PDB file of C-alpha atoms in Angstrom:
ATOM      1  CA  UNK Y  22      46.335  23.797  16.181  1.00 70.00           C
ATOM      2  CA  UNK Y  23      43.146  22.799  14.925  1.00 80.00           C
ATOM      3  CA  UNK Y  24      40.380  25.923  14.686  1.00 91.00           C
ATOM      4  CA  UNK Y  25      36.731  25.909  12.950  1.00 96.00           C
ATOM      5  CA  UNK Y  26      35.269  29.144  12.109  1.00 96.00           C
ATOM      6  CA  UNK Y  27      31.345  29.479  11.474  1.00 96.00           C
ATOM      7  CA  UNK Y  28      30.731  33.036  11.008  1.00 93.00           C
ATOM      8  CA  UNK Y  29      27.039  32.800  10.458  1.00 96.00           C
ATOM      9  CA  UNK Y  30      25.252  32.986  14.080  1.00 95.00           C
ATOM     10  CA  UNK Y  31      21.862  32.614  12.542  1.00 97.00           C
ATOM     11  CA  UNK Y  32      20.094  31.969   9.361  1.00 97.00           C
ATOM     12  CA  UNK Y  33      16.111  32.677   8.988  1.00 97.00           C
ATOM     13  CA  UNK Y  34      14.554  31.619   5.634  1.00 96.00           C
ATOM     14  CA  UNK Y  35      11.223  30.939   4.446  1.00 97.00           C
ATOM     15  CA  UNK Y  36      10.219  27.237   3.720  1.00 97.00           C
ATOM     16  CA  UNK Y  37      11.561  25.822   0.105  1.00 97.00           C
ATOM     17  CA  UNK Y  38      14.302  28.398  -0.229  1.00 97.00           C
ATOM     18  CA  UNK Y  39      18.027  27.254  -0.564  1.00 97.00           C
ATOM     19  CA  UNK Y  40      20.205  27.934   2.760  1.00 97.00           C
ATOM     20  CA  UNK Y  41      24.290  27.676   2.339  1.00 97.00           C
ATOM     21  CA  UNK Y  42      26.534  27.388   5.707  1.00 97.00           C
ATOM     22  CA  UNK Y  43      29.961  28.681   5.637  1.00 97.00           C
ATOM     23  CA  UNK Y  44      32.623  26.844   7.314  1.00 97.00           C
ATOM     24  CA  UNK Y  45      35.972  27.841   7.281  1.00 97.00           C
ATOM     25  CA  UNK Y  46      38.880  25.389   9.017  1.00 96.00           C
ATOM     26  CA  UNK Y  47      42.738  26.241  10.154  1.00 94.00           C
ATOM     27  CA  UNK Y  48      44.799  23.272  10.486  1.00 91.00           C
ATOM     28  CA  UNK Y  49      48.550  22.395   9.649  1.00 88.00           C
ATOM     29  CA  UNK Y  50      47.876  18.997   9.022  1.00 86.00           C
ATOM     30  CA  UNK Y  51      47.744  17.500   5.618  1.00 86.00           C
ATOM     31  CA  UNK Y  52      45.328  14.609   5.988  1.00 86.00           C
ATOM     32  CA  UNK Y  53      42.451  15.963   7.906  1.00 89.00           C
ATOM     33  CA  UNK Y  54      38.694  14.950   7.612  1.00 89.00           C
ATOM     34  CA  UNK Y  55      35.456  17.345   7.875  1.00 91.00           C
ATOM     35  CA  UNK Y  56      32.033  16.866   8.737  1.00 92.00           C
ATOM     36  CA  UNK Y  57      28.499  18.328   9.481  1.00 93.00           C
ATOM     37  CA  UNK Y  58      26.590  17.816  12.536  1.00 94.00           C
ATOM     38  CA  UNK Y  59      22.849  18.791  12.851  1.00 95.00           C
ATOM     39  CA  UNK Y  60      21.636  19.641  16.348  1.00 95.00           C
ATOM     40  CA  UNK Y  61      17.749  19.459  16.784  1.00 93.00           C
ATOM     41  CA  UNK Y  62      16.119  21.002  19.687  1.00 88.00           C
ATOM     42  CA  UNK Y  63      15.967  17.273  21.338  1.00 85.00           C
ATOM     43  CA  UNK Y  64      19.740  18.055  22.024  1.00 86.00           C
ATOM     44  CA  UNK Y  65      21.169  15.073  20.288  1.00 88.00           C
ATOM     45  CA  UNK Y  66      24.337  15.866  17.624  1.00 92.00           C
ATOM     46  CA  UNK Y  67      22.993  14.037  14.166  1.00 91.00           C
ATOM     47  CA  UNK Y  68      26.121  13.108  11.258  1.00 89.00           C
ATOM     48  CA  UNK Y  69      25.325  14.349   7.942  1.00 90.00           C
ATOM     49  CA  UNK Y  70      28.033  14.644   5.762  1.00 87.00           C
ATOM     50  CA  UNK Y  71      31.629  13.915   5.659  1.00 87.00           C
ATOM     51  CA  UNK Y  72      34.552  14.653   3.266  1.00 88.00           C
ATOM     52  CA  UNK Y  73      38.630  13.917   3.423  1.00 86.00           C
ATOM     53  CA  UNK Y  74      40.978  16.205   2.530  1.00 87.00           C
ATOM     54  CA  UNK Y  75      42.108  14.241  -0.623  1.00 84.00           C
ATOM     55  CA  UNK Y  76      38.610  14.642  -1.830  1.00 80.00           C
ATOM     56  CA  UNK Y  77      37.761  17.874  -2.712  1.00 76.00           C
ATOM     57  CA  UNK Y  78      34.912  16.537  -5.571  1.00 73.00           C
ATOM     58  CA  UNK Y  79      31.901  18.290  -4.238  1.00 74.00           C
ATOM     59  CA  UNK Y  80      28.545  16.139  -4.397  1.00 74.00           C
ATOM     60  CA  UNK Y  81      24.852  16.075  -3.715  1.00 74.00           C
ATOM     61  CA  UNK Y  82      23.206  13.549  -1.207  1.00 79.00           C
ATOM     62  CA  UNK Y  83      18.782  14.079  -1.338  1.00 89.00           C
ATOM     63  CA  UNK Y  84      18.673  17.979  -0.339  1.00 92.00           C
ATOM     64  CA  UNK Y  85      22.234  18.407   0.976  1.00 92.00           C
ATOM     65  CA  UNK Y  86      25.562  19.326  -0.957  1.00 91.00           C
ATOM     66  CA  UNK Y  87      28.818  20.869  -0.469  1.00 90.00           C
ATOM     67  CA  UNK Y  88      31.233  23.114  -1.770  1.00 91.00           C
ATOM     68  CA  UNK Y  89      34.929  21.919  -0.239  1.00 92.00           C
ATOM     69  CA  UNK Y  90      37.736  24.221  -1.183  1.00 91.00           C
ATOM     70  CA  UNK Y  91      41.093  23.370  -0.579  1.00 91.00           C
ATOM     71  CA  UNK Y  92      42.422  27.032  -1.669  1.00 92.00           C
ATOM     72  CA  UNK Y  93      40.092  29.198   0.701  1.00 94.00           C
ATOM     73  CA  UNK Y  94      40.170  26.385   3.603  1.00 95.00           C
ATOM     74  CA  UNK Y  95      36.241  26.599   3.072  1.00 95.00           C
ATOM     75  CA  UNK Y  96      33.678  23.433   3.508  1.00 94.00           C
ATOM     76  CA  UNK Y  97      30.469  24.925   3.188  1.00 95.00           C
ATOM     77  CA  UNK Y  98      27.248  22.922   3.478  1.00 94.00           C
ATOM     78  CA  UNK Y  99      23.921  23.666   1.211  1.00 95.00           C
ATOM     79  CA  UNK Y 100      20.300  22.439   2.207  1.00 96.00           C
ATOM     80  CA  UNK Y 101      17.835  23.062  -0.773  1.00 96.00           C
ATOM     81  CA  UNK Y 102      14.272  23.381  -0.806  1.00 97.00           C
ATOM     82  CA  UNK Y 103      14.700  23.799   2.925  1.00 97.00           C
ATOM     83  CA  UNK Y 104      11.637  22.365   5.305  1.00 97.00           C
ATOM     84  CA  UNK Y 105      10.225  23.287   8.664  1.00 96.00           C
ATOM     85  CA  UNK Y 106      12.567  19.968  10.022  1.00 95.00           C
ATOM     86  CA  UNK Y 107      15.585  21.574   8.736  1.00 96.00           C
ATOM     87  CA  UNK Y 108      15.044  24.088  11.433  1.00 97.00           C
ATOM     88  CA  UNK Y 109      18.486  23.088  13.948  1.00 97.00           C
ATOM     89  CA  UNK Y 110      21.941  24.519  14.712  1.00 97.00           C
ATOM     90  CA  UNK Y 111      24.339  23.121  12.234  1.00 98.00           C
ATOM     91  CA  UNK Y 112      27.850  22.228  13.264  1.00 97.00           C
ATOM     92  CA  UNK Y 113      31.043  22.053  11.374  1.00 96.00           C
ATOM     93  CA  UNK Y 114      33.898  20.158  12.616  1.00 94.00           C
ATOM     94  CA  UNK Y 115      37.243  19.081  11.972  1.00 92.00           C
ATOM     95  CA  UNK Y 116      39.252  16.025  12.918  1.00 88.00           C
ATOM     96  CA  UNK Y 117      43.134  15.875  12.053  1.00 81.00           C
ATOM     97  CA  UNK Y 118      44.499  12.545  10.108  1.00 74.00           C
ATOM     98  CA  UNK Y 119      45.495   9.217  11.944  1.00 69.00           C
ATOM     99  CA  UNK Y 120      48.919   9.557  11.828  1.00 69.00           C
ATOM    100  CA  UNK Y 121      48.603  13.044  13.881  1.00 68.00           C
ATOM    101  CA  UNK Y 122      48.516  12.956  17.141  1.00 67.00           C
ATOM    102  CA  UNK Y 123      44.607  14.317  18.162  1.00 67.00           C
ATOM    103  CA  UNK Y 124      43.367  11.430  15.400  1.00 67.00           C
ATOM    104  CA  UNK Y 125      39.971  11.309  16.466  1.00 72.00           C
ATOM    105  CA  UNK Y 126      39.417  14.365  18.138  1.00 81.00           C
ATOM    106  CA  UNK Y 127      36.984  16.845  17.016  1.00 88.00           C
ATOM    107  CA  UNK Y 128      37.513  20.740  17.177  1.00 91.00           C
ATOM    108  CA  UNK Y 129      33.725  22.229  16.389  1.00 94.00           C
ATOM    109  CA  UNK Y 130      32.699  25.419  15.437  1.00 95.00           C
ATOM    110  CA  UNK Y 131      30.169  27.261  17.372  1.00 95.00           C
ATOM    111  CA  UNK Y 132      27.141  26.177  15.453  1.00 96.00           C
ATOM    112  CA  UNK Y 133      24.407  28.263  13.007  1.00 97.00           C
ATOM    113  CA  UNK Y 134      21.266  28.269  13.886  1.00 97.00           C
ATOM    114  CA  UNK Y 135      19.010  27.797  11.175  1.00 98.00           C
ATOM    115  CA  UNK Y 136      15.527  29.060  11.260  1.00 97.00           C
ATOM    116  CA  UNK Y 137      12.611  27.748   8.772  1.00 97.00           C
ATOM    117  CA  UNK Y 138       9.267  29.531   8.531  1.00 97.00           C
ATOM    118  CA  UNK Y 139       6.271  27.871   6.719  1.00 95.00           C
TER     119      UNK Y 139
ATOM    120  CA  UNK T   8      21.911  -0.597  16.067  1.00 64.00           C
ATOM    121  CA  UNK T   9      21.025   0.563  19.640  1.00 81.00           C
ATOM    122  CA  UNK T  10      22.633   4.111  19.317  1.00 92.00           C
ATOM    123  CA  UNK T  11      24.923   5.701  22.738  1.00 95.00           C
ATOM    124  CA  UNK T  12      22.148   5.807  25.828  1.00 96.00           C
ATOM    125  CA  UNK T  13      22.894   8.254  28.212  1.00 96.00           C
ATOM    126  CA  UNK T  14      21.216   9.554  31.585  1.00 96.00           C
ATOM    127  CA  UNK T  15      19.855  11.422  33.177  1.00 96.00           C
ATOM    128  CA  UNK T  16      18.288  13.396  30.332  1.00 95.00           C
ATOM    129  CA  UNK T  17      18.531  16.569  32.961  1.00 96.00           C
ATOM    130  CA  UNK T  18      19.330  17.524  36.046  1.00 97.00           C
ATOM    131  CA  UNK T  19      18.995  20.470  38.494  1.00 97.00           C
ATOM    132  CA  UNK T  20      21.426  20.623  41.590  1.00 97.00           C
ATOM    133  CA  UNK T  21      22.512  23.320  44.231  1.00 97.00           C
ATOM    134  CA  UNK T  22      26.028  24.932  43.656  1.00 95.00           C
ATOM    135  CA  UNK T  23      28.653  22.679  45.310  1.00 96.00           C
ATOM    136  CA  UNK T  24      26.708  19.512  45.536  1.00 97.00           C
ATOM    137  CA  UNK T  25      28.028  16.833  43.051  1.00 97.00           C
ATOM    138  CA  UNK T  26      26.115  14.777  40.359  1.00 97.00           C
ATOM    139  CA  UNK T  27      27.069  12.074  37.997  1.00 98.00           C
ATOM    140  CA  UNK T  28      26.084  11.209  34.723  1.00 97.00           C
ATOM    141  CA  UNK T  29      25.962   7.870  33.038  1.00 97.00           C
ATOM    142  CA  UNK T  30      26.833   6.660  29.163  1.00 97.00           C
ATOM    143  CA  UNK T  31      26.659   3.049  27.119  1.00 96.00           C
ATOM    144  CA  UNK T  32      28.299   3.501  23.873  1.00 95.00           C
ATOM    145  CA  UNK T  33      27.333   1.486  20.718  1.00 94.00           C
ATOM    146  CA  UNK T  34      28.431  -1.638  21.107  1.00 92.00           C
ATOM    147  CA  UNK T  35      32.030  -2.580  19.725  1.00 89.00           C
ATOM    148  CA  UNK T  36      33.068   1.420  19.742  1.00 91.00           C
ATOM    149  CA  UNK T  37      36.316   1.728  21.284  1.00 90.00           C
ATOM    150  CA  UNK T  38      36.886   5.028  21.873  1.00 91.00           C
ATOM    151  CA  UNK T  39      34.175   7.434  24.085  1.00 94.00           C
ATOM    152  CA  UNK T  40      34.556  11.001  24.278  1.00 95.00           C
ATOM    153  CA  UNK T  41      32.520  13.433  26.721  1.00 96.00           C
ATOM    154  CA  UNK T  42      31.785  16.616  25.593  1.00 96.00           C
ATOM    155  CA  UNK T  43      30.817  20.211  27.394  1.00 97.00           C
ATOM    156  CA  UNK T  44      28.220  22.164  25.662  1.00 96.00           C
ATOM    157  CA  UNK T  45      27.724  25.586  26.987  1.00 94.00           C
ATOM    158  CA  UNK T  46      24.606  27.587  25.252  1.00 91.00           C
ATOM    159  CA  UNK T  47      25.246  29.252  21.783  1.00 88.00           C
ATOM    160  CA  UNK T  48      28.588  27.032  21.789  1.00 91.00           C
ATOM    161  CA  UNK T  49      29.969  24.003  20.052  1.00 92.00           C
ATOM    162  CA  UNK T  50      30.724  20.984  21.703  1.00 94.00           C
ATOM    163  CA  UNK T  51      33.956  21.086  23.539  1.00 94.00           C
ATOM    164  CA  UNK T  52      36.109  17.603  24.415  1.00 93.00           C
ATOM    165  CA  UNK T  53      36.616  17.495  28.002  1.00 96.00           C
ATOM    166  CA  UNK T  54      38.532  13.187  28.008  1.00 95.00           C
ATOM    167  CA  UNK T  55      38.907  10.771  25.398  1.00 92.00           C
ATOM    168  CA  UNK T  56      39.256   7.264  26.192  1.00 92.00           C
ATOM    169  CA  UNK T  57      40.491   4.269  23.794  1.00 89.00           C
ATOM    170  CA  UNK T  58      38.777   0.874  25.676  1.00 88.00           C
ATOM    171  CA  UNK T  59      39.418   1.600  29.323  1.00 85.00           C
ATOM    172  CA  UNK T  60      42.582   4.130  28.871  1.00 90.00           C
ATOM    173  CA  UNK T  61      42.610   7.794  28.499  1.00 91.00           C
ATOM    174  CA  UNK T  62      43.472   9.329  25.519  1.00 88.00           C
ATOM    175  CA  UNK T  63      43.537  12.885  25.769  1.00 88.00           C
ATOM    176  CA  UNK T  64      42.048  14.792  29.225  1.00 92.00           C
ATOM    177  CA  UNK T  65      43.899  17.660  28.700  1.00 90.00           C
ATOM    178  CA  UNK T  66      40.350  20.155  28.776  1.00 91.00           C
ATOM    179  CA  UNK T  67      39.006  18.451  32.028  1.00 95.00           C
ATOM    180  CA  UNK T  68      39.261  20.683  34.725  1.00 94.00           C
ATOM    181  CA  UNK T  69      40.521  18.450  37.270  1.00 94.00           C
ATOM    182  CA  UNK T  70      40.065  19.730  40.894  1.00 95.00           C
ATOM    183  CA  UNK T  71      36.510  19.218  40.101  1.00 97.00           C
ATOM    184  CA  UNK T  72      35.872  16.749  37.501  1.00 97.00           C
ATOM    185  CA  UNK T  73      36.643  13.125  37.048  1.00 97.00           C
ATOM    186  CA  UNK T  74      35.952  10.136  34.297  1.00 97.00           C
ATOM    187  CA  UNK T  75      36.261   6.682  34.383  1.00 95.00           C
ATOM    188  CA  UNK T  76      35.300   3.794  31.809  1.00 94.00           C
ATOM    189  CA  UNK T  77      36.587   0.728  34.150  1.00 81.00           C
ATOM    190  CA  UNK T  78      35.240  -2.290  31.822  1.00 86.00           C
ATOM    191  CA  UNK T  79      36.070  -0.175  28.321  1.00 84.00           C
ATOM    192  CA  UNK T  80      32.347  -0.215  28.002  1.00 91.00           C
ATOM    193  CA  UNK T  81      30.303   1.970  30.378  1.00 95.00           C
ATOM    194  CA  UNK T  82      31.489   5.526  31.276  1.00 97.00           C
ATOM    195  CA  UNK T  83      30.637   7.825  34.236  1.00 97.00           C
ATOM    196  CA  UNK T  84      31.804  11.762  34.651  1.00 98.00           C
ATOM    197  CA  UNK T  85      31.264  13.311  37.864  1.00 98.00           C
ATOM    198  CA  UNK T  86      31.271  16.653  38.992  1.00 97.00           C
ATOM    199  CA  UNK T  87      32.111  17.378  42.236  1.00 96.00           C
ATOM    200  CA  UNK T  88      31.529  20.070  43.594  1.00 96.00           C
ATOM    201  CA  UNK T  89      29.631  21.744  40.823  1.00 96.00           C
ATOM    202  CA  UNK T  90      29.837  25.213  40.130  1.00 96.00           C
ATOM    203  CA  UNK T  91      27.209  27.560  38.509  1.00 97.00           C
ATOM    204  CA  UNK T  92      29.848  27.592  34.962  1.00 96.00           C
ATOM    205  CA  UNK T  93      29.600  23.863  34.698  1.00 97.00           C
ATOM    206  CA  UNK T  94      25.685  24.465  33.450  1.00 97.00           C
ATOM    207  CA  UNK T  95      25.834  23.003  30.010  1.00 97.00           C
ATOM    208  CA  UNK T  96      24.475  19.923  28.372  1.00 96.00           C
ATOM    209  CA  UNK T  97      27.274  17.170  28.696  1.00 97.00           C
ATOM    210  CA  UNK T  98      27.358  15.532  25.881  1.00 96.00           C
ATOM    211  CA  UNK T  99      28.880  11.337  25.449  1.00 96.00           C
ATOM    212  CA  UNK T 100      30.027  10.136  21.565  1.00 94.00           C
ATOM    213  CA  UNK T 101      31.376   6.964  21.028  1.00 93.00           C
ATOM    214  CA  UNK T 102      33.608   5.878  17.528  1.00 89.00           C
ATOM    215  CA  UNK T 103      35.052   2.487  16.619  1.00 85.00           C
ATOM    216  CA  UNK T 104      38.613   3.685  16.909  1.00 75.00           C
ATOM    217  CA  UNK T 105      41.905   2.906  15.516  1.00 63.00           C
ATOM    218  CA  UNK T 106      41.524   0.164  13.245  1.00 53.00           C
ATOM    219  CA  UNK T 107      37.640  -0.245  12.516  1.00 49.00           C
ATOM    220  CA  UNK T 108      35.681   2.062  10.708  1.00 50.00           C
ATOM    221  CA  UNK T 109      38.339   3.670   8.678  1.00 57.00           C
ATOM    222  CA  UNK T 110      40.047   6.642   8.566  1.00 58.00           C
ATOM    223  CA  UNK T 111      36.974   9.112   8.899  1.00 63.00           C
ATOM    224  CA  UNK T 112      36.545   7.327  12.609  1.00 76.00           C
ATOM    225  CA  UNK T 113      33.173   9.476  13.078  1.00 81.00           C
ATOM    226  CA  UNK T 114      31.487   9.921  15.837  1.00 88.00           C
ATOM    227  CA  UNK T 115      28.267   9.015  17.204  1.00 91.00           C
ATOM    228  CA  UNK T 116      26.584  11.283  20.326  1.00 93.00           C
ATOM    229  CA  UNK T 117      23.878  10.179  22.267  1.00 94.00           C
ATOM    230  CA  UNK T 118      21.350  12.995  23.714  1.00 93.00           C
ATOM    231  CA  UNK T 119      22.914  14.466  26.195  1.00 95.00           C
ATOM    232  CA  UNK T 120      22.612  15.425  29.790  1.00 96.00           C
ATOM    233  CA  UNK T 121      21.379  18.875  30.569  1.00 96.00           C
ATOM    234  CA  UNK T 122      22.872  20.097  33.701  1.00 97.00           C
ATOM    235  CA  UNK T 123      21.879  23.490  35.906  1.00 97.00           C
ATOM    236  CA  UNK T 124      23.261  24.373  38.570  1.00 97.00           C
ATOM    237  CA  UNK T 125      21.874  26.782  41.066  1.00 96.00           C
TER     238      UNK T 125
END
């Protein structure tokens, strides 16, 4: 069975400083794909990021990175030089391979909520 | 790219009375999901539907809820009759599906219906 872990409930930092969400993943499938949601307080669930589980090469995209380990099941998510706008709950989630059978389906975590102070 | 439209955008009702919400996917997406948010929670997958079959319903509480996407386009879930527990923003995604958009198959959500029930 699928399960997403985000231990981090909240996350308050002060404008321009780096924050890092921790995501941690259970899954027994071998082809599995991750992503990162942001959730702004209009409601609506916005993709970020994306990685398969082939791919563990970590990269940067404009302020966002992440750090996808294999070994410690861990896809954590960095936003740096963090802005007022960055202030959202950030989702993890999980989706098993196409030849599983839940292809498609998404097990989430329960979200961080990131706080950014001017 | 018109992105998934749902509505209402809220809604207040009366424990036991029933209420319906509405969702257009992006065009060409064959699969729609509809997702339970309860506060401080991630999203949670109540049906999955591939054109105008379902896919998975096995988190949709049945004696109360139902889903229907009749033309593969246009989806409706109904509650009926609503209990104070089913507060929650409801949320509708939509993905191309098996065979377009490759193996990632991400999903896009629209903004959600807020539900309260009294």
């Amino acid at each position: 069975a699928q399960k997403v872990t985000q231990a981090q409930t909240e996350i308050s930092v002060v404008e321009k400083e780096d924050v890092t969400l921790d995501c941690v993943y259970e899954t027994r499938d071998t082809t599995y794909y991750l992503f990162w949601y942001k959730q702004p307080p209009s409601g609506e669930l916005v993709f970020l990021i994306r990685r398969n589980s082939f791919d563990e090469q970590n990269e940067i995209s404009g302020r966002y990175s992440w750090n996808f380990q294999k070994s410690t099941s861990s896809f954590n998510f960095t936003i740096t030089a963090s802005q007022v706008v960055d202030s959202a709950v950030y989702f993890c989630a999980l989706s098993e391979g196409p030849l599983s059978g839940s292809w498609g389906k998404f097990q989430f975590g329960a979200g961080t909520q990131v706080v950014v102070t001017p | 790219e018109a992105g998934v439209a749902q509505s209402p955008r809220y809604k207040i009702i009366e424990k036991r009375q029933s209420v319906a919400f509405w969702c257009n996917p992006i065009s060409g997406h064959a699969t729609l999901y509809w997702y339970q948010q309860i506060l401080g929670q991630g999203p949670k997958l109540l049906i999955q539907f591939q054109n105008n079959g379902v896919v998975d319903d096995s988190q949709l509480p049945k004696d109360r809820f139902s889903a229907e996407r009749l033309k593969g386009v246009d989806s409706t879930l109904k509650i009926q009759p609503a209990k104070l527990e089913d507060s929650a923003v409801y949320l509708c995604a939509s993905s191309m599906g098996p065979g377009g958009g490759g193996s990632y198959n991400e999903q896009f959500f629209g903004p959600g219906t807020r539900l309260t029930v009294l």
